[in-house]
CSV table of C-alpha atoms and ligand atoms in Angstrom, one decimal:
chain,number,residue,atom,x,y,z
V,8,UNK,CA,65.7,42.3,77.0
V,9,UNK,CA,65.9,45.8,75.6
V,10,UNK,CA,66.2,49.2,76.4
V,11,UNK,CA,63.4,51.5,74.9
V,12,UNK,CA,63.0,55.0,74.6
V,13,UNK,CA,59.4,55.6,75.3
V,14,UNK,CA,58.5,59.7,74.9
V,15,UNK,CA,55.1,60.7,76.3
V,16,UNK,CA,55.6,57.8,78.4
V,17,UNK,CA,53.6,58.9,81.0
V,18,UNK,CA,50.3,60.1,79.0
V,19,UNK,CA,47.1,57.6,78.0
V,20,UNK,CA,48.9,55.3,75.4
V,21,UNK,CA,52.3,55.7,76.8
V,22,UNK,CA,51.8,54.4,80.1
V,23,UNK,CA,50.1,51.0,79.0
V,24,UNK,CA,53.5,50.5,77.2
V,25,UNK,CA,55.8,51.3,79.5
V,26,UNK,CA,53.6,48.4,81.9
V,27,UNK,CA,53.7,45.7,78.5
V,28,UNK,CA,57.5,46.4,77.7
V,29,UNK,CA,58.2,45.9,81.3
V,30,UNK,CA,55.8,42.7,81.8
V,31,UNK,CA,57.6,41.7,79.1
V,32,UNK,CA,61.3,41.8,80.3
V,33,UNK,CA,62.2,45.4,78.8
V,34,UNK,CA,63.6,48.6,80.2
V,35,UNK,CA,61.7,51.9,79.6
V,36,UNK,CA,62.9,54.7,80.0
V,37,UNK,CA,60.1,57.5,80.1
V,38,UNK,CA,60.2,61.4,78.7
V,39,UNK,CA,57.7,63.8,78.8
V,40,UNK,CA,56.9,66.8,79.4
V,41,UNK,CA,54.1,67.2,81.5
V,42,UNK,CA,52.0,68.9,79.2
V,43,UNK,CA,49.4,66.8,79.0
V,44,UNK,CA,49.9,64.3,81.5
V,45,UNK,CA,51.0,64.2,85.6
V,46,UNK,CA,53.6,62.6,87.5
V,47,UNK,CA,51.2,61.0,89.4
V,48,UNK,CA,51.1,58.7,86.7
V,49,UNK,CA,54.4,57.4,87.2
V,50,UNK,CA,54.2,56.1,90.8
V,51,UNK,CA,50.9,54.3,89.0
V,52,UNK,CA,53.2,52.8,86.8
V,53,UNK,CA,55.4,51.8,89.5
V,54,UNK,CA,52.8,50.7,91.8
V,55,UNK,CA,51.5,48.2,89.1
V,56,UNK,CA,54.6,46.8,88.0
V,57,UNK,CA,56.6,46.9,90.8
V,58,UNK,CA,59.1,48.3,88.8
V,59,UNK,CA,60.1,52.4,88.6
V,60,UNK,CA,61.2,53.4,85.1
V,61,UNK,CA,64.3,56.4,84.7
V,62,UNK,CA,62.1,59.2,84.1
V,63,UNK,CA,63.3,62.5,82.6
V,64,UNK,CA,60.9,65.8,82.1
V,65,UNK,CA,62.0,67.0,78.9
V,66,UNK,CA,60.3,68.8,76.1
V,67,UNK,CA,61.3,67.3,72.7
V,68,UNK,CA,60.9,70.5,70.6
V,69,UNK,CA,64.2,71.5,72.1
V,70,UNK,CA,66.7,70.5,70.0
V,71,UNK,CA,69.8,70.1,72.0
V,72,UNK,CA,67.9,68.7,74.9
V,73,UNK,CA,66.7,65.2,72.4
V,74,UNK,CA,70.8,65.3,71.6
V,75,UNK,CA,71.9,65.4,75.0
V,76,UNK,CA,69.2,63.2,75.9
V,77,UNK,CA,70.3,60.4,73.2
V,78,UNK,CA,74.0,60.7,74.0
V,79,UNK,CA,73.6,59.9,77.2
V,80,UNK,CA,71.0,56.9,76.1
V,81,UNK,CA,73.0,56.0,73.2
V,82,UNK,CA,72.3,52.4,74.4
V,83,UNK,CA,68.7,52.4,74.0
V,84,UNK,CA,67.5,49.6,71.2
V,85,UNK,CA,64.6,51.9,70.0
V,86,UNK,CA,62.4,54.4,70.5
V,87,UNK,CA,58.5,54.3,70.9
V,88,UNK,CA,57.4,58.1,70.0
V,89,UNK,CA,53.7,59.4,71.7
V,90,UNK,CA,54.8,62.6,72.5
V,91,UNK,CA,52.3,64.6,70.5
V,92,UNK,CA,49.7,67.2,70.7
V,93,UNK,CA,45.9,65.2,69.9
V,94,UNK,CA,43.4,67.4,69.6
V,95,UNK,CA,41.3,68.0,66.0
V,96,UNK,CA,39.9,70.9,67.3
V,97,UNK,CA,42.5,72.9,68.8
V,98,UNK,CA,44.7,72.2,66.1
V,99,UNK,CA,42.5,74.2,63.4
V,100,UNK,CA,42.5,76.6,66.3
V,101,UNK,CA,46.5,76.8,66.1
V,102,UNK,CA,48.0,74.8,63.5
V,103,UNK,CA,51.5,76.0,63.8
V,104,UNK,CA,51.8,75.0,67.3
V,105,UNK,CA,50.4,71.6,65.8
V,106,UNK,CA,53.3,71.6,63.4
V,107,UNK,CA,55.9,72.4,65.8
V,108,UNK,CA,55.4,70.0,68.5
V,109,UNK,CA,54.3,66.9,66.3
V,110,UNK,CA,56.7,67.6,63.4
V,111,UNK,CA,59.3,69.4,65.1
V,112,UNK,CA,59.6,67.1,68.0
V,113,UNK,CA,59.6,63.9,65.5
V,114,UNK,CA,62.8,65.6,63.2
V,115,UNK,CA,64.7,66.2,66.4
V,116,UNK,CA,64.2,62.8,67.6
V,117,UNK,CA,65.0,61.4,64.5
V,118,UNK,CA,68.3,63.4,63.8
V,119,UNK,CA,69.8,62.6,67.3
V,120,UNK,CA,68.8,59.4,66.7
V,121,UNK,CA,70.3,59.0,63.5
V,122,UNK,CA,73.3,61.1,65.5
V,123,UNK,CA,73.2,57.9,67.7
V,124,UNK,CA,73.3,54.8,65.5
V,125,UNK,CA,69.7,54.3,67.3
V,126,UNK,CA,67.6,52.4,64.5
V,127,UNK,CA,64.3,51.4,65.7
V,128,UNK,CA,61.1,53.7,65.2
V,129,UNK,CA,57.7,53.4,66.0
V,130,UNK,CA,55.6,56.1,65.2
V,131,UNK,CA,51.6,56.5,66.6
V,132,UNK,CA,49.8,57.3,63.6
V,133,UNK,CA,46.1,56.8,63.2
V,134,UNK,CA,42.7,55.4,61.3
V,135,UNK,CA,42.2,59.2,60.7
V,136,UNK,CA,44.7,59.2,57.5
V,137,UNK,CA,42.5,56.8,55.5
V,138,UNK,CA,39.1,60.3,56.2
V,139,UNK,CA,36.0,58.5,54.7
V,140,UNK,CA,37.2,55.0,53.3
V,141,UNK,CA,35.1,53.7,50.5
V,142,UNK,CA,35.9,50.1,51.2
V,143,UNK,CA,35.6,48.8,55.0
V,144,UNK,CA,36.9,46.9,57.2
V,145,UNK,CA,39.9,49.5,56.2
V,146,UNK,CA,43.4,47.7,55.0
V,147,UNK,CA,46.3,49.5,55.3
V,148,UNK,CA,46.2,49.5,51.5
V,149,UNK,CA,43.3,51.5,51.7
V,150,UNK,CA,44.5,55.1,50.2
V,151,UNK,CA,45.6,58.0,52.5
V,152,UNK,CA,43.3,61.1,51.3
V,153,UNK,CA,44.3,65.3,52.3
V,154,UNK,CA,43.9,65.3,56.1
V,155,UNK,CA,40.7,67.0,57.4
V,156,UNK,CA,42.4,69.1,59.8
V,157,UNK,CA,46.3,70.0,60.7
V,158,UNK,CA,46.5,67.2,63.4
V,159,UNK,CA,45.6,64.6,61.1
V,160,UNK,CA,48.1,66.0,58.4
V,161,UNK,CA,51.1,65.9,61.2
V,162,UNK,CA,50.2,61.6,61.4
V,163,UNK,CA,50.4,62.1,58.1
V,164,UNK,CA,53.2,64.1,57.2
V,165,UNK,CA,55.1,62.1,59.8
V,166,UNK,CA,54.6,58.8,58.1
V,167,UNK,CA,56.3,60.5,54.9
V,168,UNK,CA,59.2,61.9,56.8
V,169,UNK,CA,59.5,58.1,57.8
V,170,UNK,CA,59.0,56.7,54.3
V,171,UNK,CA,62.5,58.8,53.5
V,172,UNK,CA,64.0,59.2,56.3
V,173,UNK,CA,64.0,55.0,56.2
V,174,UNK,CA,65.6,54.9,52.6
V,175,UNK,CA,68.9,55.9,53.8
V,176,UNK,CA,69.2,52.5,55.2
V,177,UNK,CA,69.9,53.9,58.7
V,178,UNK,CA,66.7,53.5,60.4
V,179,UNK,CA,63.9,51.3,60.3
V,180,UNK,CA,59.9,52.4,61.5
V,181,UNK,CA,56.5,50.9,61.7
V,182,UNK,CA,53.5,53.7,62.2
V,183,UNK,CA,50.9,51.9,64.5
V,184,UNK,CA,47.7,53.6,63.0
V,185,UNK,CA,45.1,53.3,65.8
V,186,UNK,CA,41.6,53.2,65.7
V,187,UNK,CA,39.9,55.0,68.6
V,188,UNK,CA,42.0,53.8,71.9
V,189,UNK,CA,39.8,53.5,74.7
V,190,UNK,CA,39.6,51.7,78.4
V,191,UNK,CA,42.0,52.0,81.0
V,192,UNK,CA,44.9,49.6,83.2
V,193,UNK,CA,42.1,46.9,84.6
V,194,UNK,CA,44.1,47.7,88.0
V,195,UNK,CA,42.4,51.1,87.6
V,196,UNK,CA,45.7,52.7,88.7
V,197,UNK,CA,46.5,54.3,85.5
V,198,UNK,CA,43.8,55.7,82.7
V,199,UNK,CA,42.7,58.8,80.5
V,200,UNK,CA,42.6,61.4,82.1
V,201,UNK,CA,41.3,64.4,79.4
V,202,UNK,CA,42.4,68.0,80.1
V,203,UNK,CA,38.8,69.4,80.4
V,204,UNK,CA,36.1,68.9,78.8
V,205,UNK,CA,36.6,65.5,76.3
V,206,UNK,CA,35.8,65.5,73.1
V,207,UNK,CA,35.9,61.7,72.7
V,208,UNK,CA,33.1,59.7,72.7
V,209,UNK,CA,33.5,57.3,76.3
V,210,UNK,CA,35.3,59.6,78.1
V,211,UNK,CA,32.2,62.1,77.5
V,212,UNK,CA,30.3,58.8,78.5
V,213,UNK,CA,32.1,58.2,81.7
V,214,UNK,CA,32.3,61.9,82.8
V,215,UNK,CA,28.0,62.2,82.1
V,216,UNK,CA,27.1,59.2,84.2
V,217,UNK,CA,29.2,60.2,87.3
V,218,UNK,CA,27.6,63.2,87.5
V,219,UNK,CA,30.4,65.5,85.6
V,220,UNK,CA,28.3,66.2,82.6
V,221,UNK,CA,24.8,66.8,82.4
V,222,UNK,CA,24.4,65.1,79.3
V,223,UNK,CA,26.2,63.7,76.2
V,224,UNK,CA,25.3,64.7,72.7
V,225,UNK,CA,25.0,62.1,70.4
V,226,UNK,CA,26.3,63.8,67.2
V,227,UNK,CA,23.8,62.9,64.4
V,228,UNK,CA,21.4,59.7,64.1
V,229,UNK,CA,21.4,60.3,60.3
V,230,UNK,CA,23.9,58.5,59.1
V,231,UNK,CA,23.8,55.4,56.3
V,232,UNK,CA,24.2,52.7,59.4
V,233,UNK,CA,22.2,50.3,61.1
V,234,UNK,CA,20.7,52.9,63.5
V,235,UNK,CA,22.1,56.3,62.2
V,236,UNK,CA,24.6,56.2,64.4
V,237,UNK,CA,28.3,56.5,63.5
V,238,UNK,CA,30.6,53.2,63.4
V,239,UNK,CA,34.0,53.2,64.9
V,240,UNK,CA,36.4,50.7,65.9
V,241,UNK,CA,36.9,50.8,69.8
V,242,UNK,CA,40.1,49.3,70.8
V,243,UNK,CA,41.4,48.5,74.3
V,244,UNK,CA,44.2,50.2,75.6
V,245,UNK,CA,45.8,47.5,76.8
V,246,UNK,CA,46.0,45.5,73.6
V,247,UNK,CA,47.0,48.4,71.9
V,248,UNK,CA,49.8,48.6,74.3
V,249,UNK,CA,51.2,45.3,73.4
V,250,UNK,CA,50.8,45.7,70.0
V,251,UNK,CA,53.8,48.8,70.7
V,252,UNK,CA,55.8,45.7,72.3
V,253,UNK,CA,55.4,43.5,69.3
V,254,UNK,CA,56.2,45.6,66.9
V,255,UNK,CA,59.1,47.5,68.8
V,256,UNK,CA,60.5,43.8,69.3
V,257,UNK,CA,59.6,43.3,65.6
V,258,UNK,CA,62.3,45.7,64.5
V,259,UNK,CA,64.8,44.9,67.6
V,260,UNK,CA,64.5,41.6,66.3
V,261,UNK,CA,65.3,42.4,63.0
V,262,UNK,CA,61.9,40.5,61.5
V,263,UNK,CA,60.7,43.6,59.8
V,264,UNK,CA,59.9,42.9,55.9
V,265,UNK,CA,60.7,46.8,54.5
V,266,UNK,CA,62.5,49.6,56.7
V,267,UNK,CA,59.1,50.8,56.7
V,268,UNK,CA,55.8,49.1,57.5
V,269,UNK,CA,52.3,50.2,58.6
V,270,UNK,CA,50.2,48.5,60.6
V,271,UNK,CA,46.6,48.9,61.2
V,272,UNK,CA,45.7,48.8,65.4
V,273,UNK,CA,41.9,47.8,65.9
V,274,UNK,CA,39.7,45.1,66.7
V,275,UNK,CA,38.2,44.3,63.6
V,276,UNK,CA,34.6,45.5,64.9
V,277,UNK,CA,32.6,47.9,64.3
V,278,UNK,CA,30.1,49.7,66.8
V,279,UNK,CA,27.8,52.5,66.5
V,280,UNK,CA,27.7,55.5,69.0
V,281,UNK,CA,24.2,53.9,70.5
V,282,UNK,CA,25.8,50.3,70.5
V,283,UNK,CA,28.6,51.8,72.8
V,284,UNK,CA,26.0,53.4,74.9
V,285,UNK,CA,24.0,50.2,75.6
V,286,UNK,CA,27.2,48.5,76.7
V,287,UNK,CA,27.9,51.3,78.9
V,288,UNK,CA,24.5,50.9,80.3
V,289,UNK,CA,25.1,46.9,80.8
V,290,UNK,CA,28.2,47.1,82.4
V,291,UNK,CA,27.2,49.5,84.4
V,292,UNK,CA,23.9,49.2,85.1
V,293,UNK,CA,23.6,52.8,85.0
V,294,UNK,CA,21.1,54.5,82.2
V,295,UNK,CA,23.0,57.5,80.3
V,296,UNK,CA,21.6,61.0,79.7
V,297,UNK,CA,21.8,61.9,76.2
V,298,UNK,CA,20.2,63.4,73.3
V,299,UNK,CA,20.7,63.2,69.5
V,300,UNK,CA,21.7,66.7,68.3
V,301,UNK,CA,23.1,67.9,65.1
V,302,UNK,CA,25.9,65.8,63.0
V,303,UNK,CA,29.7,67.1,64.1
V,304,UNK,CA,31.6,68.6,61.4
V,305,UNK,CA,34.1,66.2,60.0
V,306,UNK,CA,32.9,63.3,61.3
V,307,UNK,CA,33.1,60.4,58.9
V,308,UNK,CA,30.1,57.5,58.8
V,309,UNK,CA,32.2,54.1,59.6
V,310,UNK,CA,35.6,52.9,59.7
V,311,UNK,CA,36.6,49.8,61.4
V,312,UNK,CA,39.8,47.8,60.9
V,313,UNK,CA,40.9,45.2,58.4
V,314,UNK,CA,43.2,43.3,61.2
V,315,UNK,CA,44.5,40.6,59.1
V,316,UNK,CA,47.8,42.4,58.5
V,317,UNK,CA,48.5,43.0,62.0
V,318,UNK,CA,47.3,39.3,62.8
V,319,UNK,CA,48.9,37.5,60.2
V,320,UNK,CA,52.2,39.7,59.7
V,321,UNK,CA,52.6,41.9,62.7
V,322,UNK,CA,51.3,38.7,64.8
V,323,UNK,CA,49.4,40.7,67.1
V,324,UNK,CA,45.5,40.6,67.9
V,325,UNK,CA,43.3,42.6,70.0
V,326,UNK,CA,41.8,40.0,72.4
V,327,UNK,CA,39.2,42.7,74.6
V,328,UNK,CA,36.2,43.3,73.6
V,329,UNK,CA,33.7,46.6,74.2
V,330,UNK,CA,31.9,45.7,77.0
V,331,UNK,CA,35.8,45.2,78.8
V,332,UNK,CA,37.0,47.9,77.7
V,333,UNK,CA,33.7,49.7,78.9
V,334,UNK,CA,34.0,48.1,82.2
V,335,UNK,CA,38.0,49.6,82.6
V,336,UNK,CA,36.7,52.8,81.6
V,337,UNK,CA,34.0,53.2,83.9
V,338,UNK,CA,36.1,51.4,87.1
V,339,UNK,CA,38.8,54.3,86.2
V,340,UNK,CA,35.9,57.1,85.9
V,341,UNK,CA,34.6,55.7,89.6
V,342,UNK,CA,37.9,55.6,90.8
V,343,UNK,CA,39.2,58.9,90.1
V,344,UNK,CA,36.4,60.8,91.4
V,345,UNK,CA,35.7,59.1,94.6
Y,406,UD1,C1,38.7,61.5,67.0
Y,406,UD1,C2,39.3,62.4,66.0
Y,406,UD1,C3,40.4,61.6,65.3
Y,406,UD1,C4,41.4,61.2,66.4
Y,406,UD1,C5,40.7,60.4,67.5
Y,406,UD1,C6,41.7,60.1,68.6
Y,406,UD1,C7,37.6,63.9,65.2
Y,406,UD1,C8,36.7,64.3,64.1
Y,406,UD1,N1,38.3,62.8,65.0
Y,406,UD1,O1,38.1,60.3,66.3
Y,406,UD1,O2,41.1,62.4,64.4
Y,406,UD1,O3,42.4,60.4,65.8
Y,406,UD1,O4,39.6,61.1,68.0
Y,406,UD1,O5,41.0,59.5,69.6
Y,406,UD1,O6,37.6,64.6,66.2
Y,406,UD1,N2,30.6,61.3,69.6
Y,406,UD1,C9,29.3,61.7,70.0
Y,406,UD1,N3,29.3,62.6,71.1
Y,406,UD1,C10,30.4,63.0,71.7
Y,406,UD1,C11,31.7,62.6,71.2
Y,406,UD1,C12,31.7,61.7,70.1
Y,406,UD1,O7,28.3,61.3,69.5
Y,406,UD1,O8,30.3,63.8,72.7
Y,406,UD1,C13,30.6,60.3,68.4
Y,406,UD1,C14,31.3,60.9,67.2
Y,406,UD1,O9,30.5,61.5,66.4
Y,406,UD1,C15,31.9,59.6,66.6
Y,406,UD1,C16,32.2,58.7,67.8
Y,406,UD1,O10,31.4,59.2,68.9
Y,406,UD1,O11,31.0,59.0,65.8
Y,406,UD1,C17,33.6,58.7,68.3
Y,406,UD1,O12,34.0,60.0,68.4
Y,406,UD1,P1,35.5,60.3,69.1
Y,406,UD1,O13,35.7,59.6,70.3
Y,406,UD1,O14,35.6,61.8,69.1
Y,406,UD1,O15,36.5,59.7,68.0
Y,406,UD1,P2,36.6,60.0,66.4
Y,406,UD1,O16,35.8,61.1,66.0
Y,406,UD1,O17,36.5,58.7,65.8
């Protein structure tokens, strides 16, 4: 059993984890700030496991707060850091907050950590460092190329703070880079819950066919794919989740290869925007309002995962497919407006 840090452990990604590491005989201890996410979420958490994690509101951009904190947990085995801000948009909107929370937060942890003899890192990066891949499914060998907007440059920039910050021989990290996370606890206790309007694809999806939305804008039926549609890699939550526990164990366990490793997090398939919205209709049984409009501005075409790393190495494998994760999404969507 160990004791893990989890910060943002009560937002979207966070709060699967916290469930895994506890299904699977850890202790989690939770920060966050409340930012983007509600408390509600942790009597969700306790509701489905039956267990209630130490919680602690704290904002991780203050310095002194992350040492405090990390004195006082100075017997935690790792730390599993979500605490970020994840919005492309509102990032080009205002970068420097972008920097501050992602990068400042991640420095601050890192340096009470390091204050701490704490050792074990995992960092959520994402499919969004590799932009427009030319080869697919995407390896993690694939090249990182100049982020698109200041979000995707903190993932970035904090995978390099990692590369050195691991050479001193004092910590040891894996980035998890995710492809698009979607779904929800199958419980329906716990899911995504967007601050206003979403800009992801199935939230947008599951807000239209309740009755939120009037309609959902299929962004371009252009592209070079099998219907013009754009390809992504839809994961579930869930199995994203336990890909945190495996690889925070990983480095617990001391199995790592290098003081820093990079996995790629998807299912291995891709699907177009129309493919998505057929499953939606399946599962559902519901038909979808939407329209093609024009292409969205830094969209790239396709990029779906090479998993054999994380399967082979990582020993981890997504094991939900679309239609399930569809079917969580839309029992969350149902349940939180009803
Ligand atoms: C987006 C971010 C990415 C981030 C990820 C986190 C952009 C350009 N990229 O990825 O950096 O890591 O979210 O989850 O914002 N779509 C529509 N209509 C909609 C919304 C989306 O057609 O209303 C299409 C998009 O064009 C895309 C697909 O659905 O082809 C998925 O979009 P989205 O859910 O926003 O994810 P990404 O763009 O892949």
């Amino acid at each position: 059993m160990a004791k893990i840090l989890v910060t943002g452990g009560l937002g979207f990604i966070g709060s699967h984890t916290v469930i895994e590491l506890q299904k699977a005989g850890h202790e989690a201890v939770i920060v966050d700030n409340l930012d983007n996410s509600s408390l509600d979420v942790l009597d969700g958490i306790t509701a489905i496991s039956a267990i209630k994690p130490s919680f602690e509101k704290l904002d991780l951009r203050l310095k002194s707060a992350v040492e405090n904190l990390l004195q006082r947990h100075s017997d935690i085995d790792g730390i599993i850091h979500f605490a970020a801000y994840k919005a492309v948009g509102e990032s080009v909107e205002k970068p420097l907050a972008y920097y501050e929370n992602n990068i400042g937060s991640l420095v601050n942890l890192l340096q009470a950590a390091e204050q701490n003899q704490i050792k074990n890192f995992i960092f959520s990066s994402s499919c969004t460092v590799y932009g427009e891949a030319k080869e697919l499914p995407i390896s993690e060998d694939s090249p990182v190329v100049p982020a698109e907007s200041p979000y995707g440059n903190t993932k970035q920039i904090g995978e390099e703070i990692l590369v050195d910050t691991t050479k001193g021989g004092k910590l040891n990290a894996i980035a998890l880079r995710y492809f698009n996370p979607i779904g929800a606890h199958e419980s329906a206790i716990i899911g995504e819950l967007p601050a206003g309007v979403p800009q992801n694809l199935v939230p947008y999806i599951t807000q239209t066919a309740i009755g939120l939305r009037q309609q959902l804008s299929v962004y371009g039926d252009d592209y070079p794919t099998r219907d013009g549609t754009c390809i992504r890699d839809y994961i579930h939550v869930v199995d994203l989740a336990k890909a945190h526990v495996t690889a925070v164990e990983r480095l617990v366990e001391q199995k790592n290869n290098q003081a820093f490793e990079v996995f790629n997090l998807g299912t291995g398939t891709g699907s177009t925007v129309l493919e998505v919205i057929k499953s939606f209709e399946k599962i559902s049984g519901e038909s979808l309002n939407y329209q093609i409009v024009a292409r969205r501005e830094g969209d790239v075409t396709a990029a779906y995962a090479n998993t054999t790393k994380a399967n082979n190495v990582l020993g981890w494998k997504a094991e939900k497919n679309l239609d399930e994760a569809m079917t969580d999404a839309w029992r969350w969507e149902q349940k939180i407006r009803n």
